[in-house]
mmCIF file of C-alpha atoms in Angstrom:
data_model
loop_
_atom_site.group_PDB
_atom_site.id
_atom_site.type_symbol
_atom_site.label_atom_id
_atom_site.label_comp_id
_atom_site.label_asym_id
_atom_site.label_seq_id
_atom_site.Cartn_x
_atom_site.Cartn_y
_atom_site.Cartn_z
ATOM 1 C CA MET A 10 -25.537 -112.826 -119.852
ATOM 2 C CA ALA A 11 -26.876 -110.840 -117.312
ATOM 3 C CA SER A 12 -30.576 -109.659 -116.731
ATOM 4 C CA VAL A 13 -29.826 -105.462 -116.139
ATOM 5 C CA LEU A 14 -32.450 -102.021 -115.035
ATOM 6 C CA VAL A 15 -30.973 -98.808 -116.093
ATOM 7 C CA VAL A 16 -32.546 -96.401 -114.211
ATOM 8 C CA GLU A 17 -31.590 -92.948 -116.213
ATOM 9 C CA ASP A 18 -34.120 -90.209 -117.158
ATOM 10 C CA ASP A 19 -31.346 -88.522 -119.872
ATOM 11 C CA GLN A 20 -32.435 -89.805 -123.066
ATOM 12 C CA PHE A 21 -29.315 -89.999 -124.718
ATOM 13 C CA VAL A 22 -26.845 -91.460 -121.810
ATOM 14 C CA ARG A 23 -30.200 -94.055 -121.596
ATOM 15 C CA SER A 24 -29.810 -94.757 -124.924
ATOM 16 C CA ALA A 25 -26.060 -95.422 -125.220
ATOM 17 C CA LEU A 26 -26.142 -97.149 -121.992
ATOM 18 C CA ILE A 27 -28.741 -99.961 -123.385
ATOM 19 C CA ARG A 28 -27.504 -100.107 -127.057
ATOM 20 C CA HIS A 29 -23.310 -100.581 -125.172
ATOM 21 C CA LEU A 30 -25.436 -103.241 -122.712
ATOM 22 C CA THR A 31 -27.668 -104.922 -125.777
ATOM 23 C CA ASP A 32 -24.710 -105.338 -127.475
ATOM 24 C CA ALA A 33 -22.786 -107.162 -124.590
ATOM 25 C CA ALA A 34 -25.390 -109.825 -125.376
ATOM 26 C CA HIS A 35 -27.470 -108.511 -121.779
ATOM 27 C CA THR A 36 -31.342 -108.545 -121.157
ATOM 28 C CA VAL A 37 -32.362 -104.381 -121.024
ATOM 29 C CA ARG A 38 -35.130 -102.909 -119.307
ATOM 30 C CA SER A 39 -34.831 -99.229 -118.526
ATOM 31 C CA VAL A 40 -36.404 -96.464 -116.773
ATOM 32 C CA GLY A 41 -36.251 -93.235 -115.857
ATOM 33 C CA THR A 42 -37.811 -92.835 -112.967
ATOM 34 C CA ALA A 43 -37.468 -93.843 -109.447
ATOM 35 C CA LEU A 44 -40.391 -95.772 -108.779
ATOM 36 C CA GLU A 45 -40.947 -96.992 -112.302
ATOM 37 C CA ALA A 46 -37.253 -98.472 -110.550
ATOM 38 C CA LEU A 47 -38.783 -100.257 -107.426
ATOM 39 C CA ARG A 48 -41.931 -101.144 -109.374
ATOM 40 C CA GLU A 49 -39.985 -102.998 -111.906
ATOM 41 C CA VAL A 50 -37.976 -104.906 -109.281
ATOM 42 C CA ALA A 51 -41.368 -105.361 -107.377
ATOM 43 C CA GLN A 52 -42.434 -107.028 -110.603
ATOM 44 C CA LEU A 53 -39.273 -108.960 -112.074
ATOM 45 C CA ARG A 54 -35.462 -110.518 -111.218
ATOM 46 C CA PHE A 55 -32.517 -108.383 -112.742
ATOM 47 C CA ASP A 56 -29.137 -109.616 -111.679
ATOM 48 C CA VAL A 57 -27.791 -105.866 -111.563
ATOM 49 C CA VAL A 58 -29.610 -102.435 -111.529
ATOM 50 C CA VAL A 59 -27.057 -99.277 -113.021
ATOM 51 C CA LEU A 60 -28.948 -96.232 -111.101
ATOM 52 C CA ASP A 61 -28.533 -92.835 -111.953
ATOM 53 C CA LEU A 62 -28.974 -90.523 -109.275
ATOM 54 C CA GLY A 63 -30.247 -87.259 -111.096
ATOM 55 C CA LEU A 64 -34.089 -88.361 -111.282
ATOM 56 C CA PRO A 65 -36.801 -86.717 -111.586
ATOM 57 C CA ASP A 66 -39.252 -88.180 -108.976
ATOM 58 C CA LEU A 67 -36.755 -88.697 -106.101
ATOM 59 C CA ASP A 68 -33.051 -88.509 -105.408
ATOM 60 C CA GLY A 69 -31.751 -91.867 -106.188
ATOM 61 C CA SER A 70 -29.840 -91.954 -102.728
ATOM 62 C CA GLU A 71 -34.072 -92.326 -101.418
ATOM 63 C CA ALA A 72 -34.407 -94.845 -104.476
ATOM 64 C CA LEU A 73 -31.310 -96.716 -103.056
ATOM 65 C CA LYS A 74 -32.809 -97.272 -99.657
ATOM 66 C CA MET A 75 -36.273 -98.181 -101.494
ATOM 67 C CA LEU A 76 -34.714 -100.784 -103.662
ATOM 68 C CA ARG A 77 -32.288 -102.067 -100.139
ATOM 69 C CA GLY A 78 -35.674 -102.147 -98.514
ATOM 70 C CA ILE A 79 -37.253 -104.834 -101.100
ATOM 71 C CA THR A 80 -34.317 -106.348 -103.188
ATOM 72 C CA ASP A 81 -30.673 -107.377 -102.544
ATOM 73 C CA VAL A 82 -29.680 -107.009 -106.160
ATOM 74 C CA PRO A 83 -26.332 -105.664 -107.502
ATOM 75 C CA VAL A 84 -26.523 -102.077 -107.337
ATOM 76 C CA ILE A 85 -23.742 -100.097 -109.546
ATOM 77 C CA ILE A 86 -24.225 -96.213 -108.737
ATOM 78 C CA ALA A 87 -23.723 -93.557 -112.054
ATOM 79 C CA THR A 88 -23.185 -90.350 -110.190
ATOM 80 C CA ALA A 89 -21.559 -86.877 -111.024
ATOM 81 C CA ARG A 90 -21.482 -86.245 -107.565
ATOM 82 C CA ASP A 91 -17.569 -87.386 -106.853
ATOM 83 C CA ASP A 92 -16.923 -85.929 -103.180
ATOM 84 C CA GLU A 93 -15.974 -88.653 -100.114
ATOM 85 C CA THR A 94 -18.802 -87.676 -98.403
ATOM 86 C CA GLU A 95 -21.422 -88.585 -100.964
ATOM 87 C CA ILE A 96 -19.840 -91.728 -102.054
ATOM 88 C CA VAL A 97 -19.199 -92.822 -98.443
ATOM 89 C CA ARG A 98 -23.368 -92.157 -97.791
ATOM 90 C CA LEU A 99 -23.976 -94.599 -101.152
ATOM 91 C CA LEU A 100 -22.429 -97.067 -99.891
ATOM 92 C CA ASN A 101 -23.623 -97.218 -96.726
ATOM 93 C CA ALA A 102 -27.140 -97.047 -98.290
ATOM 94 C CA GLY A 103 -26.725 -100.078 -99.432
ATOM 95 C CA ALA A 104 -24.236 -99.679 -103.082
ATOM 96 C CA ASP A 105 -21.830 -102.720 -104.115
ATOM 97 C CA ASP A 106 -20.109 -99.978 -106.397
ATOM 98 C CA TYR A 107 -20.537 -96.672 -108.548
ATOM 99 C CA LEU A 108 -18.855 -95.143 -111.384
ATOM 100 C CA VAL A 109 -18.904 -91.170 -111.201
ATOM 101 C CA LYS A 110 -19.980 -89.739 -114.543
ATOM 102 C CA PRO A 111 -18.513 -89.294 -117.535
ATOM 103 C CA PHE A 112 -17.067 -93.029 -117.305
ATOM 104 C CA SER A 113 -16.938 -95.659 -120.778
ATOM 105 C CA VAL A 114 -18.716 -98.384 -121.344
ATOM 106 C CA GLU A 115 -15.595 -100.169 -120.721
ATOM 107 C CA HIS A 116 -15.394 -98.872 -117.071
ATOM 108 C CA LEU A 117 -19.177 -99.669 -116.644
ATOM 109 C CA SER A 118 -18.376 -103.586 -118.314
ATOM 110 C CA ALA A 119 -15.791 -103.763 -115.724
ATOM 111 C CA ARG A 120 -17.556 -103.358 -112.946
ATOM 112 C CA MET A 121 -20.368 -104.938 -113.749
ATOM 113 C CA ALA A 122 -18.064 -108.036 -114.658
ATOM 114 C CA ALA A 123 -17.028 -107.855 -111.041
ATOM 115 C CA VAL A 124 -20.507 -107.083 -108.764
ATOM 116 C CA LEU A 125 -21.603 -110.338 -111.265
ATOM 117 C CA ARG A 126 -18.697 -112.927 -110.008
ATOM 118 C CA ARG A 127 -19.610 -111.415 -106.984
ATOM 119 C CA ALA A 128 -23.385 -112.940 -107.176
ATOM 120 C CA ARG A 129 -23.303 -115.493 -108.608
ATOM 121 C CA SER A 130 -20.425 -117.111 -106.460
ATOM 122 C CA ALA A 131 -22.313 -116.092 -103.843
ATOM 123 C CA GLY A 132 -24.924 -118.100 -105.259
ATOM 124 C CA ALA A 133 -23.646 -121.278 -106.993
ATOM 125 C CA GLU A 134 -21.178 -122.248 -104.056
ATOM 126 C CA PRO A 135 -22.215 -123.294 -100.765
ATOM 127 C CA GLN A 136 -21.555 -122.232 -97.479
ATOM 128 C CA PRO A 137 -18.970 -124.168 -94.984
ATOM 129 C CA PRO A 138 -21.205 -125.493 -92.835
ATOM 130 C CA CYS A 139 -19.584 -124.854 -90.073
ATOM 131 C CA VAL A 140 -18.946 -121.950 -87.247
ATOM 132 C CA LEU A 141 -16.806 -119.336 -86.857
ATOM 133 C CA ARG A 142 -15.733 -118.529 -83.181
ATOM 134 C CA VAL A 143 -12.894 -115.609 -82.762
ATOM 135 C CA GLY A 144 -13.498 -114.498 -78.577
ATOM 136 C CA GLY A 145 -17.006 -113.483 -77.680
ATOM 137 C CA LEU A 146 -17.586 -113.033 -82.038
ATOM 138 C CA THR A 147 -19.675 -115.989 -83.871
ATOM 139 C CA VAL A 148 -20.252 -116.515 -87.058
ATOM 140 C CA ASP A 149 -22.856 -119.221 -88.942
ATOM 141 C CA ALA A 150 -21.192 -119.302 -92.362
ATOM 142 C CA LEU A 151 -24.337 -121.087 -93.246
ATOM 143 C CA ARG A 152 -26.593 -119.280 -91.998
ATOM 144 C CA ARG A 153 -25.346 -115.730 -92.620
ATOM 145 C CA GLN A 154 -25.401 -114.928 -89.206
ATOM 146 C CA ALA A 155 -22.915 -113.474 -86.737
ATOM 147 C CA GLU A 156 -22.928 -112.612 -83.489
ATOM 148 C CA LEU A 157 -21.298 -110.747 -80.747
ATOM 149 C CA ASP A 158 -21.407 -111.768 -76.509
ATOM 150 C CA GLY A 159 -24.849 -113.038 -77.932
ATOM 151 C CA VAL A 160 -26.237 -110.310 -79.246
ATOM 152 C CA ARG A 161 -27.193 -110.957 -82.972
ATOM 153 C CA LEU A 162 -25.203 -108.030 -85.803
ATOM 154 C CA ASP A 163 -27.860 -106.624 -88.043
ATOM 155 C CA LEU A 164 -24.293 -106.611 -91.306
ATOM 156 C CA THR A 165 -25.756 -106.126 -94.590
ATOM 157 C CA ARG A 166 -24.400 -108.571 -97.458
ATOM 158 C CA ARG A 167 -20.974 -107.362 -97.539
ATOM 159 C CA GLU A 168 -20.060 -107.067 -94.062
ATOM 160 C CA PHE A 169 -20.976 -110.237 -92.967
ATOM 161 C CA ASP A 170 -18.443 -111.485 -96.169
ATOM 162 C CA LEU A 171 -16.459 -109.413 -94.810
ATOM 163 C CA LEU A 172 -16.165 -110.468 -91.672
ATOM 164 C CA ALA A 173 -16.586 -114.345 -92.070
ATOM 165 C CA PHE A 174 -13.618 -114.399 -94.490
ATOM 166 C CA LEU A 175 -11.467 -112.373 -91.519
ATOM 167 C CA ALA A 176 -12.854 -114.707 -88.817
ATOM 168 C CA GLY A 177 -11.836 -117.523 -91.243
ATOM 169 C CA ARG A 178 -8.126 -116.704 -90.759
ATOM 170 C CA PRO A 179 -8.121 -115.464 -87.077
ATOM 171 C CA GLY A 180 -5.073 -113.637 -86.284
ATOM 172 C CA VAL A 181 -3.835 -113.744 -90.170
ATOM 173 C CA VAL A 182 -2.977 -110.093 -91.626
ATOM 174 C CA VAL A 183 -4.754 -110.771 -94.680
ATOM 175 C CA PRO A 184 -3.648 -107.979 -97.223
ATOM 176 C CA ARG A 185 -5.851 -105.355 -98.570
ATOM 177 C CA ARG A 186 -5.580 -106.696 -102.278
ATOM 178 C CA GLU A 187 -6.583 -110.386 -100.975
ATOM 179 C CA LEU A 188 -9.816 -109.241 -99.555
ATOM 180 C CA LEU A 189 -10.436 -106.938 -103.163
ATOM 181 C CA ALA A 190 -10.247 -110.165 -104.688
ATOM 182 C CA GLU A 191 -11.789 -112.039 -102.162
ATOM 183 C CA VAL A 192 -14.516 -110.537 -101.203
ATOM 184 C CA TRP A 193 -15.629 -107.969 -104.169
ATOM 185 C CA GLN A 194 -13.919 -110.027 -106.584
ATOM 186 C CA GLN A 195 -11.863 -107.219 -108.075
ATOM 187 C CA SER A 196 -8.212 -107.008 -109.072
ATOM 188 C CA TYR A 197 -8.089 -103.708 -109.365
ATOM 189 C CA GLY A 198 -10.286 -100.927 -107.072
ATOM 190 C CA ASP A 199 -8.942 -98.599 -104.313
ATOM 191 C CA ASP A 200 -8.747 -98.608 -100.278
ATOM 192 C CA GLN A 201 -11.767 -96.314 -99.408
ATOM 193 C CA THR A 202 -14.186 -98.967 -99.882
ATOM 194 C CA ILE A 203 -12.588 -101.359 -97.642
ATOM 195 C CA ASP A 204 -11.826 -98.638 -95.377
ATOM 196 C CA VAL A 205 -15.563 -97.530 -95.254
ATOM 197 C CA HIS A 206 -16.578 -101.747 -94.629
ATOM 198 C CA LEU A 207 -14.592 -101.504 -91.839
ATOM 199 C CA SER A 208 -15.411 -98.758 -90.720
ATOM 200 C CA TRP A 209 -19.349 -100.043 -90.265
ATOM 201 C CA LEU A 210 -18.122 -103.169 -89.159
ATOM 202 C CA ARG A 211 -16.216 -101.210 -86.396
ATOM 203 C CA ARG A 212 -18.777 -99.735 -85.041
ATOM 204 C CA LYS A 213 -21.212 -102.850 -84.601
ATOM 205 C CA LEU A 214 -18.436 -104.865 -83.312
ATOM 206 C CA GLY A 215 -18.246 -102.120 -80.238
ATOM 207 C CA GLU A 216 -14.780 -100.126 -81.106
ATOM 208 C CA THR A 217 -12.683 -97.979 -83.047
ATOM 209 C CA ALA A 218 -10.021 -97.995 -85.557
ATOM 210 C CA ALA A 219 -8.036 -95.909 -82.521
ATOM 211 C CA ARG A 220 -9.429 -97.990 -80.323
ATOM 212 C CA PRO A 221 -10.098 -101.815 -81.827
ATOM 213 C CA ARG A 222 -10.708 -104.804 -80.008
ATOM 214 C CA TYR A 223 -11.268 -107.835 -82.897
ATOM 215 C CA LEU A 224 -10.566 -105.949 -86.184
ATOM 216 C CA HIS A 225 -6.703 -104.346 -86.132
ATOM 217 C CA THR A 226 -5.094 -102.221 -89.905
ATOM 218 C CA LEU A 227 -1.297 -102.740 -90.412
ATOM 219 C CA ARG A 228 -0.718 -99.909 -92.124
ATOM 220 C CA GLY A 229 0.439 -100.415 -95.840
ATOM 221 C CA VAL A 230 0.049 -104.043 -95.280
ATOM 222 C CA GLY A 231 -3.420 -105.187 -93.989
ATOM 223 C CA VAL A 232 -6.377 -106.204 -92.057
ATOM 224 C CA LYS A 233 -6.586 -108.811 -89.594
ATOM 225 C CA LEU A 234 -9.249 -110.170 -87.068
ATOM 226 C CA GLU A 235 -8.407 -111.931 -83.741
ATOM 227 C CA PRO A 236 -9.891 -111.660 -79.925
ATOM 228 C CA PRO A 237 -9.774 -109.214 -77.831
ATOM 229 C CA ALA A 238 -6.260 -109.441 -75.576
ATOM 230 C CA ASP A 239 -7.083 -110.844 -72.026
ATOM 231 C CA GLY A 240 -8.471 -109.061 -69.762
ATOM 232 C CA GLU A 241 -10.289 -106.249 -72.280
ATOM 233 C CA VAL A 242 -13.534 -105.367 -71.111
ATOM 234 C CA PRO A 243 -16.281 -106.092 -73.536
ATOM 235 C CA ARG A 244 -18.756 -103.711 -74.358
#
């Protein structure tokens, strides 16, 4: 079972989440402000944080950025904001997943289970002691470092996981369902999460979807990573 921090200022919602998570044998602590959440995370170890955006002291997205400055604990956002721009902004700020209110406790449990499986498998499984090379791209799975043409890439945890998974299968078209299962540890989900992370990776690799160098999307099929064509000028 997991140690969970619930960050929610609505007392009714907060009590319901605490009751459900406790009934599911999780250890739960809860706070109602962003600053309290930061203090909790700085002092205690949690397996996952459920973070509301509508907090009284700081906007939850700002709290998320501050959390990411001190910990890589998985964060599930609980938000009433369901527009695409906001969701992309949350993922860009470091969220591992999100739920749009109102949501069922069963839905929260499923998302938590997926996030926890990913976090635990990453910590339990030893990284392969090898360096993957695809063109000018180097991925060191053991040190969790990646370089492009000798320049270190600043990647988030999920970006690195996605890049390493594709780099281990150069030239192979990986179905989106397989990416969800292996990188996100989810048996279901929409394509938006994959597209967002691919967009960030392309930006850091100096390419775009319209002019790809390493990452190629085959519409309706999947994604592949392969070295640039001969004679292509590097960035």
